[in-house]
XYZ file of C-alpha atoms in Angstrom:
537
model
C 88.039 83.474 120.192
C 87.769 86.479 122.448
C 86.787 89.829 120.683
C 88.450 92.902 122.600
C 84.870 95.090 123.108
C 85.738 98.374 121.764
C 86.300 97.105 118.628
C 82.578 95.342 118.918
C 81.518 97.951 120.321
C 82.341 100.193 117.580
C 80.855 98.071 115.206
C 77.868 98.136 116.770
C 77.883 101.826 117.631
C 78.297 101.767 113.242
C 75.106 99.605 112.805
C 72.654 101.705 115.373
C 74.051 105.011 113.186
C 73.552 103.018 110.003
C 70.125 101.759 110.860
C 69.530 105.309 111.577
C 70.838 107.262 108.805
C 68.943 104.861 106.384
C 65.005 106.035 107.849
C 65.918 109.370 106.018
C 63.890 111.709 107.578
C 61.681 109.506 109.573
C 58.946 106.938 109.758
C 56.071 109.294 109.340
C 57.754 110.534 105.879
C 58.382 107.154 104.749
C 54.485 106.428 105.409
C 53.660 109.997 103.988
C 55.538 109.167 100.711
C 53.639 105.817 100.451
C 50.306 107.390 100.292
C 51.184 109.197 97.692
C 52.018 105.740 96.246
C 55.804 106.681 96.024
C 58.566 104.278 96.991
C 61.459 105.315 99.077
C 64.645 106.032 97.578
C 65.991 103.417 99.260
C 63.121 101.385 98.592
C 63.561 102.011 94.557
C 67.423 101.012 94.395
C 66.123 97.708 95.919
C 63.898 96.995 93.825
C 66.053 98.759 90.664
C 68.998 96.659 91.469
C 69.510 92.759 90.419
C 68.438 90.186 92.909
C 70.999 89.464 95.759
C 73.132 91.943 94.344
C 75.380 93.896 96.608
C 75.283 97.494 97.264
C 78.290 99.551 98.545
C 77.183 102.446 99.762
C 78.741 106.135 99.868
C 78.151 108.887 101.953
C 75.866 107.144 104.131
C 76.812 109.344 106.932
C 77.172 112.583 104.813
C 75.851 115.848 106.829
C 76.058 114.429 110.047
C 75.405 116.706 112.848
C 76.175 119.886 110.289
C 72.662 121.007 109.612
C 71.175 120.665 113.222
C 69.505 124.075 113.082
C 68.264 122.813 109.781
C 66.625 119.996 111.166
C 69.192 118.098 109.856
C 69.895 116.609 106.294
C 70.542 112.759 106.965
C 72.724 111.132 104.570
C 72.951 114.425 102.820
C 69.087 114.111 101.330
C 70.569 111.623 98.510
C 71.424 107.756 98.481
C 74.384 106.759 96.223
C 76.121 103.931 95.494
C 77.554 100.946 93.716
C 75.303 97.995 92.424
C 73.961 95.771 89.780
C 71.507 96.624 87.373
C 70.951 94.048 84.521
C 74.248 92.586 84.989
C 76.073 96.285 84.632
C 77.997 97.455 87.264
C 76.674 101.324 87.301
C 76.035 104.111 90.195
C 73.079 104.707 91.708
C 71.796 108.272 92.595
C 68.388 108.537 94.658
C 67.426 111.974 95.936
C 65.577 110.933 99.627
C 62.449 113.142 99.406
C 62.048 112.141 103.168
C 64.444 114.702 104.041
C 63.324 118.255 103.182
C 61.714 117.112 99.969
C 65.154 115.900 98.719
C 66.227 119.800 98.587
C 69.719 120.248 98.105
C 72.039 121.296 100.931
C 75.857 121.949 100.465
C 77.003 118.654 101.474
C 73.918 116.781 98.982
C 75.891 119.041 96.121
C 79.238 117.571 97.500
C 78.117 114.146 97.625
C 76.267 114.281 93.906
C 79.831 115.361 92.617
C 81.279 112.470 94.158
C 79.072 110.004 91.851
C 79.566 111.769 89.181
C 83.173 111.722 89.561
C 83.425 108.164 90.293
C 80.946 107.281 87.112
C 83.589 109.237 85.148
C 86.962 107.883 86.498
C 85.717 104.504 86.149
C 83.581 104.649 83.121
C 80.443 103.490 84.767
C 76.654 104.168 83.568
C 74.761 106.105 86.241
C 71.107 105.876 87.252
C 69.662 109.195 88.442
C 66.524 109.229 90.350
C 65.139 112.188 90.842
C 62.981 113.435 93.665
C 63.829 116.706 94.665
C 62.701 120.352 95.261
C 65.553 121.441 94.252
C 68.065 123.745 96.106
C 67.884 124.745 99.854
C 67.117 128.442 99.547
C 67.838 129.507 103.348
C 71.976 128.463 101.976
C 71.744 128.990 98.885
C 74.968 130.970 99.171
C 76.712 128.039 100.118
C 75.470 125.833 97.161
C 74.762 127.724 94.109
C 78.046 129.661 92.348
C 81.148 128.034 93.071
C 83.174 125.675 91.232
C 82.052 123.008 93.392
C 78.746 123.709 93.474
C 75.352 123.113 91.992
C 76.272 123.904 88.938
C 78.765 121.655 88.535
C 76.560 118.924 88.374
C 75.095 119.851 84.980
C 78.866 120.279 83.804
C 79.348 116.994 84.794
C 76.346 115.688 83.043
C 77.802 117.342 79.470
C 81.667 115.543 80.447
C 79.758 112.010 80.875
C 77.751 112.474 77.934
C 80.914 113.798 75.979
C 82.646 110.456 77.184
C 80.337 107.865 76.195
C 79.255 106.871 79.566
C 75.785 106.213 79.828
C 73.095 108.348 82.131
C 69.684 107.546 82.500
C 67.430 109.871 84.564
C 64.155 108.669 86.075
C 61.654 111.642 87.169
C 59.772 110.362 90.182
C 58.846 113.187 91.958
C 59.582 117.095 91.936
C 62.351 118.252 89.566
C 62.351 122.137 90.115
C 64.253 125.332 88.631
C 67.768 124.225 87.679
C 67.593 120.916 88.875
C 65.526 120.140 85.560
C 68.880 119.821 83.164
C 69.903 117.055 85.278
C 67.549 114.434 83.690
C 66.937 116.043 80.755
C 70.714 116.316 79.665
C 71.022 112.409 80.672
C 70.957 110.006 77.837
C 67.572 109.260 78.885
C 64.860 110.775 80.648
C 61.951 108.975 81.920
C 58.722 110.464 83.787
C 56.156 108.307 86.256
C 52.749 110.080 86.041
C 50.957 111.502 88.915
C 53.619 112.191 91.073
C 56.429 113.293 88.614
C 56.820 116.919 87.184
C 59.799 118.841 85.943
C 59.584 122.436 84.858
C 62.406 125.579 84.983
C 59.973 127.295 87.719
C 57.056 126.254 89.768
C 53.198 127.433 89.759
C 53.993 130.269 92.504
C 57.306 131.580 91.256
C 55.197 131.731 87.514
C 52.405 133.237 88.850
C 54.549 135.965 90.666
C 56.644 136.119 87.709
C 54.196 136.293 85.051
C 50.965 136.298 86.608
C 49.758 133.423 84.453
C 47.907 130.882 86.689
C 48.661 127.115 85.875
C 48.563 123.789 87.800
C 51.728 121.821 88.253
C 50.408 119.180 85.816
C 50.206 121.505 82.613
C 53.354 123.232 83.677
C 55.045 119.945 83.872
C 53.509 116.797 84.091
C 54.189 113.578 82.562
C 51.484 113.997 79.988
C 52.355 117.289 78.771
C 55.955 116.282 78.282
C 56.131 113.322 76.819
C 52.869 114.333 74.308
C 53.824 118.116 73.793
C 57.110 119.028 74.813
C 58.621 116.270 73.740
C 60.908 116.786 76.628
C 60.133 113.309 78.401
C 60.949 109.725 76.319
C 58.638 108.442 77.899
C 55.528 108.053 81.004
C 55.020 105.461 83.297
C 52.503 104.784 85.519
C 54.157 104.126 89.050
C 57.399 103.973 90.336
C 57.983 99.631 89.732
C 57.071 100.033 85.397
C 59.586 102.974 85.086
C 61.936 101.437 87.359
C 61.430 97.834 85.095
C 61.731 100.422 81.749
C 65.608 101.226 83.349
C 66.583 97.792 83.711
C 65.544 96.962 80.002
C 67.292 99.562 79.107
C 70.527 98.855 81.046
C 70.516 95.193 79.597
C 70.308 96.150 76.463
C 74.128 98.081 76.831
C 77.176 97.287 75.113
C 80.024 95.466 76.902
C 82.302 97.510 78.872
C 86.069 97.892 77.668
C 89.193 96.426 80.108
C 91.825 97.870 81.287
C 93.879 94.534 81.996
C 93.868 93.843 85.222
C 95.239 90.732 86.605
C 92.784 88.418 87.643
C 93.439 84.290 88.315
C 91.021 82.007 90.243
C 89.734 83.272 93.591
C 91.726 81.811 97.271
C 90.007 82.581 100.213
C 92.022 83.857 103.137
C 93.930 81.083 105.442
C 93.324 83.693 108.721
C 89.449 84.053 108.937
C 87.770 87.643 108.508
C 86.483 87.908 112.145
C 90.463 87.266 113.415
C 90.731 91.162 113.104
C 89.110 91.357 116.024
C 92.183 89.786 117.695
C 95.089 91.378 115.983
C 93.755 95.212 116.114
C 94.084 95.756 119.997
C 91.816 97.691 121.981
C 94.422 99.846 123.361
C 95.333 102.424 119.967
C 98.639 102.818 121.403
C 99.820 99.020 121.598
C 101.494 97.440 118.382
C 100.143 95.512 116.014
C 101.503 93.685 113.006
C 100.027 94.967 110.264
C 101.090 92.071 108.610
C 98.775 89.629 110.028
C 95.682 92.198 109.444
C 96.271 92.408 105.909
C 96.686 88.086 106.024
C 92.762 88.183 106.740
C 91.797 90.392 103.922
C 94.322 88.825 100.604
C 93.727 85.542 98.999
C 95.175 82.144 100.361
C 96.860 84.970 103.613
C 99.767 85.472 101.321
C 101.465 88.478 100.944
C 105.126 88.948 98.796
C 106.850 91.912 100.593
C 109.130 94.657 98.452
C 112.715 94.613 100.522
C 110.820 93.273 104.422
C 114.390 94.245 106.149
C 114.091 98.043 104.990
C 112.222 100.824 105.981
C 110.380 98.652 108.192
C 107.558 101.354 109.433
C 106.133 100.936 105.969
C 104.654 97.577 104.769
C 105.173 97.584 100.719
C 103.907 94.254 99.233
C 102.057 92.616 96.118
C 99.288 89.779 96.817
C 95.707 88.891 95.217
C 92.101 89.874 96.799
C 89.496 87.734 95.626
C 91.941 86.752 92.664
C 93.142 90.262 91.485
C 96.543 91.448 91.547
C 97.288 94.381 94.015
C 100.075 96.309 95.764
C 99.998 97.084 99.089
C 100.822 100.056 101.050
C 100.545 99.403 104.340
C 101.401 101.940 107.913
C 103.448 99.173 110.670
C 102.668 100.088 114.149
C 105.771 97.315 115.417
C 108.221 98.270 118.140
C 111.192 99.143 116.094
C 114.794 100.532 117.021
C 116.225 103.953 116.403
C 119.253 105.194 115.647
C 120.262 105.375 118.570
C 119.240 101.959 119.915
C 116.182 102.715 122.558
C 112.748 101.064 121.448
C 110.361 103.204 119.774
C 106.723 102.946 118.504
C 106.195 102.661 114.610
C 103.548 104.503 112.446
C 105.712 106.890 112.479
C 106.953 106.729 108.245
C 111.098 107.430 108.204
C 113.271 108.430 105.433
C 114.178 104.758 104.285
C 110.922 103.773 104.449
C 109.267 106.481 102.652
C 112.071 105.964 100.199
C 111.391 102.176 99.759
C 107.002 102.979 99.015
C 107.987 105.806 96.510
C 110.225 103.048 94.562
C 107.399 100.221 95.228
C 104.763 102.314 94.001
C 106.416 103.174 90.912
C 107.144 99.770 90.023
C 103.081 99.197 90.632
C 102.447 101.476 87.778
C 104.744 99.971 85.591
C 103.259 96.704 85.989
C 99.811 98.158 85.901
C 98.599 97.168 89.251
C 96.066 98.668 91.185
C 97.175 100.052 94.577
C 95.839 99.608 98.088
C 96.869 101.640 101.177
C 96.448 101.097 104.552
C 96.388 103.838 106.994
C 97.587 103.973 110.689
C 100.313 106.971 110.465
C 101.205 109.731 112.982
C 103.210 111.491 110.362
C 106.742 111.583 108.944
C 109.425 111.321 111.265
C 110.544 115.152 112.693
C 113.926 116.123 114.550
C 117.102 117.249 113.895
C 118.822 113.863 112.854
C 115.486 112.914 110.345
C 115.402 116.918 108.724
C 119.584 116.303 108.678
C 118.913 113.002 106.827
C 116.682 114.379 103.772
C 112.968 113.608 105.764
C 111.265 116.451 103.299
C 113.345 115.237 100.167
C 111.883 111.050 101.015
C 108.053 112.047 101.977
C 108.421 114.323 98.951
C 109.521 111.684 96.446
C 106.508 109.426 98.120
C 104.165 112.402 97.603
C 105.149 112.583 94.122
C 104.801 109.192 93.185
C 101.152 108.791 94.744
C 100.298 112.007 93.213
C 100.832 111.129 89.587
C 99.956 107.305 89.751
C 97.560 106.404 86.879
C 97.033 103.066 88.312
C 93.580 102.844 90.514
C 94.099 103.391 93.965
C 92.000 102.594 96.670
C 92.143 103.459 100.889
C 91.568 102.373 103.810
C 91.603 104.678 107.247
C 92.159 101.465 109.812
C 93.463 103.954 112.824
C 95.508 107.317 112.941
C 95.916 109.482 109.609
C 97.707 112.312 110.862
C 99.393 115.404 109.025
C 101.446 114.394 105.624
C 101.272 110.958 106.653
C 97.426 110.882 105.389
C 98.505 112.593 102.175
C 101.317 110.519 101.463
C 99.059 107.417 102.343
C 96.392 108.332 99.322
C 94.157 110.500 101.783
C 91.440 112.134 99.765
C 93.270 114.694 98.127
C 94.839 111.900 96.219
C 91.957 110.586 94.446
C 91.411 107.417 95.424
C 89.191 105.510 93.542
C 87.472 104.977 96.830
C 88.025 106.077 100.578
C 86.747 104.207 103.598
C 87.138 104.079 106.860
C 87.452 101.318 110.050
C 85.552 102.554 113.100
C 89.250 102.792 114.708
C 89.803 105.454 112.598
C 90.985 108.752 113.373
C 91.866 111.740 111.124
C 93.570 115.444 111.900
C 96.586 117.472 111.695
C 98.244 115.512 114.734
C 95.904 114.097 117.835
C 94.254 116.176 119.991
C 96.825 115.716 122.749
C 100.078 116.996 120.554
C 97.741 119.567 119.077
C 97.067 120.820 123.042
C 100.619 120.610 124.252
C 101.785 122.262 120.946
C 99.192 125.332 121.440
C 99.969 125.623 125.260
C 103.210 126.003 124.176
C 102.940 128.728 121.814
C 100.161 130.613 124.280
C 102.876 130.533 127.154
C 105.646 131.558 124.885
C 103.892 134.588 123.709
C 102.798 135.845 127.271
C 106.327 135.324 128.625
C 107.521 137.519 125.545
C 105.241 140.130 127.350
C 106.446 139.033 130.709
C 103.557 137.129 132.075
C 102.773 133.239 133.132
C 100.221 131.082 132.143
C 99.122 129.856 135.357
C 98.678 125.832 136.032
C 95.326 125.964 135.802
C 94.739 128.577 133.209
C 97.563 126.082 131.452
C 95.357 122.562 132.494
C 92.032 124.060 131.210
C 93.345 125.534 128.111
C 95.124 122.039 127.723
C 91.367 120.164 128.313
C 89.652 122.469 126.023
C 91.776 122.169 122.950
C 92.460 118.400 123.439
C 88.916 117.994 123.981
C 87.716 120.108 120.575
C 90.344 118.113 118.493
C 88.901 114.706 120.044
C 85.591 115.338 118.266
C 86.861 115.903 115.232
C 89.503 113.033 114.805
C 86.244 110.714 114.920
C 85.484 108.643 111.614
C 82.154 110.306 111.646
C 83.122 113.824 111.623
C 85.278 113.151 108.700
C 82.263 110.556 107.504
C 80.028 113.724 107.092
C 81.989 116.106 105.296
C 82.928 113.405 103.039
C 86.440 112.791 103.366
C 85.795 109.163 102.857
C 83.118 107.268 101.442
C 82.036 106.032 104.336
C 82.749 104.108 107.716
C 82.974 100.173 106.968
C 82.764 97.033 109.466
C 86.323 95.443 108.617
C 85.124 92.434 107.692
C 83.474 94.000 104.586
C 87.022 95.608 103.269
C 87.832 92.562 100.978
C 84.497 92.669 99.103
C 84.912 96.614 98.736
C 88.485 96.019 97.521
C 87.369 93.597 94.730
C 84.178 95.657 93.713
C 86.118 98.694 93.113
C 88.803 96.968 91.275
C 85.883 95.523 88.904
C 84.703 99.054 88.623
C 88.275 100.510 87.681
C 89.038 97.659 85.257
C 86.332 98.852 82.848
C 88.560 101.940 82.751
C 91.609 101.965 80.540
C 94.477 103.708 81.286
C 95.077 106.116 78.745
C 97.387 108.160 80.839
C 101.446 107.496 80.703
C 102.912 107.266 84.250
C 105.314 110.093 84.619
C 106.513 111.462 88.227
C 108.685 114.648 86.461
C 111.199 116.086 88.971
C 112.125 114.129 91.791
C 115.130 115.004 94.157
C 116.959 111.887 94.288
């Protein structure tokens, strides 16, 4: 079959970046860290994490073009993810000492929180490797007080503790100032000698503090720790025997609890993976049936749809990936008719059908399955007729239902996310379980072209209220300039880097992400009632 070759393109755009992002800070770091017999953080989670096991990857593309005056801070400085260690699902966090030492920049903070976060909603163990000279001082300001900050992290470490959910901290390099509580507030802390050290301040900041002159080793080496302080459990000596010590240790783990998920007998899909390529078109503004996408991603292509003749721009339906239960929420870019009988692109989400997912939804939590949604939304619908017909009261009840789900939810960005269509589609403010995105994606208020005319409009309004005119070409370049600054930041990547999804995904991996994190929520149980309090009928 013939693949359209923007969307190939894309893809391949997403391996070169990915290839990229994963040399950290370069090839001569990589080889400097290997002299000083150190693996890569990359290089540990490999060799940490069960063979053939997969590894889902977040934040890959974290920090992105943010820090250029910085040098930059690829992936954020850190490497997290999902993966297999002893047979226990778990996350992995690997500060990247390639990049700045594995210092911590704003968006390494950000991205830290996010494993913690998802260790806690799904009651997974998580691996800490620590290489890292701790915060970035030139922002400091931007990392160290908030609520979202650095500190947050060590909060974080007391709540998973508190919980019951297993952290084990591996010292494998520098672990400076407050960094330190990290691994020592983890269940376990473990130190590799001659290249590990942990202490509150460093030999320079002591002897300018105290003038007392020591060598990093006494301060806080693995000797002195795990023989005097009795801060360490225990030395190793490289990075492969302490790595080896964590996987002993994560075998040796009770079983996880359930939450109940349905599960039956895995179907592969009747439509093969790579027939995306053919239903997605290369033109964004052609119609799709969202429909047939889904048919390559759930088990045996079959998918039981919640009232099909209703509120047709939004696909509500309950089907199996790789054998468990789901319900799908699903954005239907078809030609459909208005009101008032001319054809009229979908992704648009009306009142009936925003109605129709609010009720759907619902039902999902009262039968306790997990929810996916698929995103390709330009908003709710706006006029006179839709505000007439109760538009705010429907998005609202659809808002409220996705708001107070206690069922898992999980999303996926496959084109536009515009405006209160992303929020009412489980965009990140909705806590999805996880967040990724198709390289088609695109993510903003509105695009950059409605954003333009909608600004021109408002600049030539104001100067006629002093009686002047925006000239055509003072209108045409003002029109260029905005359309062309919203552009850049509808792509996937810009959104990619600040972490408003997990990460960018070739399509063809969706089903496999759908079925890990399911696995991952199901050793959650819900302990939470589902309750949507006032809703305006």
């Amino acid at each position: 079959m013939t693949k359209p070759s923007s969307l190939t393109e894309l893809i391949d755009d997403l391996n070169v970046r990915y290839a990229t992002a994963k040399l950290g800070g370069g090839i001569k770091k990589i080889e400097s860290q290997h002299k000083k017999g150190k693996l890569t953080a990359r290089e540990r989670i490999d060799y940490l994490l069960d063979d053939e096991a997969y590894f889902l990857e977040m934040g890959a593309f974290a920090g992105d073009g943010m820090y250029e005056e910085e040098g930059g801070c690829p992936a954020g400085g850190v490497v997290v993810g999902l993966g297999y260690v002893s047979g226990r699902l778990c996350v992995i966090v690997a500060n990247d000492a390639t990049v700045k030492a594995g210092a911590w920049f704003p968006i390494t903070a950000k991205k830290n929180l996010r494993a913690q976060e998802i260790a806690l909603e799904n009651r997974l163990p998580i691996i800490y490797l620590v290489d890292s000279a701790g915060v970035y001082l030139p922002m400091q300001a931007e990392v160290f007080a908030d609520k979202e900050h650095f500190g947050r992290v060590f909060r974080n470490n007391a709540q998973l503790s508190a919980q019951g959910i297993p952290q084990i901290a591996a010292i494998m390099g520098s672990c400076v100032a407050g960094g330190a509580y990290l691994p020592i507030m983890s269940d376990e802390a473990l130190i590799v000698e001659g290249t590990g050290s942990v202490f509150l301040a460093g030999p320079y900041l002591v002897k300018s503090s105290i003038g007392e002159n020591v060598d990093s080793e006494t301060l806080g080496g693995a000797t002195m720790h795990s023989e005097v302080s009795g801060v360490i459990d225990n030395k190793y000596p490289d990075d492969k025997s302490c790595l080896d010590a964590i996987r002993k240790s994560m075998s040796k783990l009770g079983a996880p609890e359930s939450a109940g998920f349905s599960r039956v007998e895995v179907v592969a899909p009747k439509r093969q993976p790579d027939e995306i390529f053919d239903i997605l078109p290369a033109d964004r503004f052609k119609p799709y049936d969202m429909g047939q996408l889904l048919e390559c991603i759930v088990d045996a292509s079959e998918l039981d749809e919640y009232k099909p003749d209703y509120g047709k721009t939004l696909l509500c339906a309950t089907a199996r990936v790789d054998g468990w239960a789901v319900g799908i929420v699903a954005n239907q870019r078809t030609v459909v008719k208005s009101g008032k009988g001319e054809m009229q692109m979908g992704g648009v989400i009306y009142g009936e059908a925003a109605d129709k997912a609010a009720r759907f939804i619902m039902n999902c939590n009262q039968k306790k399955i997990p929810l996916l949604f698929f995103h390709d939304v330009t908003g709710f619908m706006v006029g006179s007729r839709a505000e007439q017909g109760g538009i705010i009261k429907d998005g609202a009840k659809m808002v409220n239902a996705v708001a107070n789900s206690v069922v898992p939810k999980f999303t996926f960005i496959v084109g536009n996310s515009y405006g209160a269509g992303n929020y009412a589609m489980c965009g990140k403010a909705y806590d999805p379980r996880l967040i990724y995105a198709w390289p088609t994606a695109q993510m903003a208020v509105m695009s950059g072209a409605a954003a333009a005319k909608t600004l021109v409009q408002i600049e030539s309004g104001s100067l006629k209220a002093k009686g002047k005119e925006l000239t055509q070409e003072a209108e045409d370049e003002l029109l260029k300039e905005i359309t062309d600054r919203y552009d850049a930041q509808l792509s996937p990547y810009y959104a990619a880097a600040r972490l408003w999804v997990d990460g960018i995904i070739d399509p063809r991996e969706t089903r496999r992400i759908i079925s890990l994190g399911i696995e991952a929520a199901n050793q959650a149980p819900i302990m939470k009632a589902f309750n949507v309090g006032v809703i305006q009928v």
